[in-house]
Short mmCIF file of C-alpha atoms in Angstrom, two decimals:
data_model
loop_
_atom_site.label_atom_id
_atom_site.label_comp_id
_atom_site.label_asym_id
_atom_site.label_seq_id
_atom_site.Cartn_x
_atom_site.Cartn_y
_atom_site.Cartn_z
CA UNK A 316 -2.12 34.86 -3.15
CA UNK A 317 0.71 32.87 -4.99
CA UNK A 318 -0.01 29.15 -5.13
CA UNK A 319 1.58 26.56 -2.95
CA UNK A 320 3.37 24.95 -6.05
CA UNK A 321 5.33 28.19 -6.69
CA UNK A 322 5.81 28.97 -3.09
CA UNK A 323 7.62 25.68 -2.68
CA UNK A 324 9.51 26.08 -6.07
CA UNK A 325 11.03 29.06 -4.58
CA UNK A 326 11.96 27.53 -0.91
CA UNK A 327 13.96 24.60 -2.65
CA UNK A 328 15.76 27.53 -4.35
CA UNK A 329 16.25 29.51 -1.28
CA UNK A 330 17.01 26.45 0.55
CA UNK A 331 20.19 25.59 -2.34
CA UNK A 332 21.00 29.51 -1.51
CA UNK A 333 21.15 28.95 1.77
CA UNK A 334 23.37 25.93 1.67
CA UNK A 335 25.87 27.48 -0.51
CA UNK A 336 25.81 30.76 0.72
CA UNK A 337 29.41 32.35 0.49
CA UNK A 338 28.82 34.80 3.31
CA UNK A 339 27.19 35.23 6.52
CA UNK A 340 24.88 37.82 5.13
CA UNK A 341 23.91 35.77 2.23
CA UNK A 342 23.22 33.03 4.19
CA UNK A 343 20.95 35.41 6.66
CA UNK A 344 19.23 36.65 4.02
CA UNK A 345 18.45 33.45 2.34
CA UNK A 346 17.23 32.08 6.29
CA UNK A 347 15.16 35.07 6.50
CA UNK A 348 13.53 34.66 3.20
CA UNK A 349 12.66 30.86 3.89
CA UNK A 350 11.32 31.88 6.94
CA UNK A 351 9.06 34.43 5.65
CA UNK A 352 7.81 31.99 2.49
CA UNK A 353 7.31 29.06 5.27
CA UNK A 354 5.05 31.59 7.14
CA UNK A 355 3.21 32.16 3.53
CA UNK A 356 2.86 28.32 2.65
CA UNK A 357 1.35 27.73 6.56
CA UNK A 358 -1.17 30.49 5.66
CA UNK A 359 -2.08 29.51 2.18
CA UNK A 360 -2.10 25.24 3.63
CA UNK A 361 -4.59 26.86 6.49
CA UNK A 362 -7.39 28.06 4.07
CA UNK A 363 -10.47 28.90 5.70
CA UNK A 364 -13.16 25.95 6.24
CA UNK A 365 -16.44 26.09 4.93
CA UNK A 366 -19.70 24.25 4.61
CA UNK A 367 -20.46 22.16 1.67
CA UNK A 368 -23.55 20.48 0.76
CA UNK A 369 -23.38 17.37 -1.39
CA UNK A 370 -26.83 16.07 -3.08
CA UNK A 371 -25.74 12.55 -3.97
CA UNK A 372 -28.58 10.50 -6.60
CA UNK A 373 -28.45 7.49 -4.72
CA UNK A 374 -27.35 5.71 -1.68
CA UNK A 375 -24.74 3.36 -2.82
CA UNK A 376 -22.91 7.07 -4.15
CA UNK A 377 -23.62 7.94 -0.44
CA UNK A 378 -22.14 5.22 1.11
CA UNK A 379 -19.06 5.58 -0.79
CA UNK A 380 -18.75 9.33 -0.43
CA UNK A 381 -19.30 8.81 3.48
CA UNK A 382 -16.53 6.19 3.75
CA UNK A 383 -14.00 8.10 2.01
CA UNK A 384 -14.71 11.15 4.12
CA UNK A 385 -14.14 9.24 7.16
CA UNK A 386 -10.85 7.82 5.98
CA UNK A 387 -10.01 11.48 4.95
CA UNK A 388 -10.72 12.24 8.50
CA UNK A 389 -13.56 14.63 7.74
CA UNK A 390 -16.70 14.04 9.35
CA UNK A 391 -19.83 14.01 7.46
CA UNK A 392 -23.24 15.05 8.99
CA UNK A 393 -26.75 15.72 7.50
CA UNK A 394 -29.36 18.17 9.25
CA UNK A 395 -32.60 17.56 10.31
CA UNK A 396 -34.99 16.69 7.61
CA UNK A 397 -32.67 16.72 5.22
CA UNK A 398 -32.86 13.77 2.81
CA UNK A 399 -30.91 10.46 2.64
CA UNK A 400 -28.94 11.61 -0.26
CA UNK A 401 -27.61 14.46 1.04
CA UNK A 402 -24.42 14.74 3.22
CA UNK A 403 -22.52 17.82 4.36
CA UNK A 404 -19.18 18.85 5.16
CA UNK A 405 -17.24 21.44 6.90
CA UNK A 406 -13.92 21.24 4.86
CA UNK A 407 -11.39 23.47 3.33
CA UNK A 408 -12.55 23.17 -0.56
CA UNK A 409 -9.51 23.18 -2.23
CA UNK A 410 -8.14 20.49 -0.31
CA UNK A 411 -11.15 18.41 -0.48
CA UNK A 412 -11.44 18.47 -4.16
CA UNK A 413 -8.07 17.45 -4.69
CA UNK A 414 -8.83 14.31 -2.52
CA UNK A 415 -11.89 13.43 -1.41
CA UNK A 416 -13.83 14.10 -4.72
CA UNK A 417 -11.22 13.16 -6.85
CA UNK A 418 -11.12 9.96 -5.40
CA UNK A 419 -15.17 10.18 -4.85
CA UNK A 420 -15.72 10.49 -8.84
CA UNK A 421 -13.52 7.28 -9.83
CA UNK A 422 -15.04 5.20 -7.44
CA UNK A 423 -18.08 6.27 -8.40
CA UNK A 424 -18.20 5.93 -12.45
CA UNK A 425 -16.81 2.58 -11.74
CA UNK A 426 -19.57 1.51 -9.40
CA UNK A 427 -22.18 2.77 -12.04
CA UNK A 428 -20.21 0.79 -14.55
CA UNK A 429 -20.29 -2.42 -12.64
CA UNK A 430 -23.76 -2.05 -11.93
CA UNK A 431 -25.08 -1.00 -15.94
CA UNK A 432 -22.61 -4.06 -16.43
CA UNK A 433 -24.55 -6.06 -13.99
CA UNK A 434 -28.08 -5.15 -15.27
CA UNK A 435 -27.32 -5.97 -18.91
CA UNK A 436 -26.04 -9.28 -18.21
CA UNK A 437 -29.25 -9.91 -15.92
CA UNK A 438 -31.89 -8.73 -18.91
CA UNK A 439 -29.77 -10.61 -21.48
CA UNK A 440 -29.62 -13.99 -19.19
CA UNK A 441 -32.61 -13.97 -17.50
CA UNK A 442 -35.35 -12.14 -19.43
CA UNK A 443 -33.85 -13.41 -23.02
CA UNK A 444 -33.88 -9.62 -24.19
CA UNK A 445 -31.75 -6.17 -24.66
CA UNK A 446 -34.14 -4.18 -22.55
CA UNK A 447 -33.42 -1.91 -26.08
CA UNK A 448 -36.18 0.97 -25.67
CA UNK A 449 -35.33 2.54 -28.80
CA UNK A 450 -38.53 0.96 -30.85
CA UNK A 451 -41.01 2.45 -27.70
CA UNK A 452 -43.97 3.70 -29.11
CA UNK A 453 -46.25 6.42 -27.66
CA UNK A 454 -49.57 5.24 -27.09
CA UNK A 455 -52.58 6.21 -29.42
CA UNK A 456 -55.14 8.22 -26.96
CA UNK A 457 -58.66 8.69 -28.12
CA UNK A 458 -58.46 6.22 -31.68
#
């Protein structure tokens, strides 16, 4: 299956064909070309929905993923006894790649950014420290 990109790289072409076709049989055949890589491009755009599971490690990644699904107008649902973190979708993947996670990962990192942002000022301020773990030392059992 040819990707959209080069199905719609060929209809602008076709489409220029058509509109400067000399003769009524060029022009025909141009139309009935379009028409059959329009029928192509609605059967690539209509890809087959599936169900994906997303484990998400914590709820603030939840929240976000949830409220970009819903402005995606997918609809997000969890199973019974499924945990808190995880949310599934019935979506067509390619599709929801492109936009939902795409848009799912940069809100994201910056959300974990702000917060590690957040926590250093708060150990620096407040506890008069780096919170540096680096010099840790395992403890001595048994001496």
């Amino acid at each position: 299956m040819e990707r959209q990109e080069d199905i719609r790289v060929k209809l602008e072409k076709l489409e220029a064909l058509f509109a400067r076709g000399a003769t009524e049989g060029e022009r025909a055949a141009a139309g009935a070309a379009l028409d059959r890589l329009n029928t192509r491009l609605h059967e690539a755009s209509q890809e087959a929905e599936v169900e994906l599971k997303y484990s998400l490690p914590d709820a603030w990644a939840v929240r976000i993923f949830v409220a970009l699904c819903r402005k995606h107008d997918v609809k997000p649902y969890r199973y019974p006894r499924q945990r808190r973190t995880t949310v599934t979708v019935r979506v067509q993947p390619i599709e929801f790649e492109q936009t939902v996670l795409a848009e799912f990962h940069t809100l994201h990192s910056e959300l974990v950014a702000y917060f590690r942002d957040t926590v250093d000022h708060l150990i620096a301020d407040a506890m008069k420290s780096d919170g540096d773990d680096k010099d840790l030392e395992r403890p001595q059992i048994g001496r």
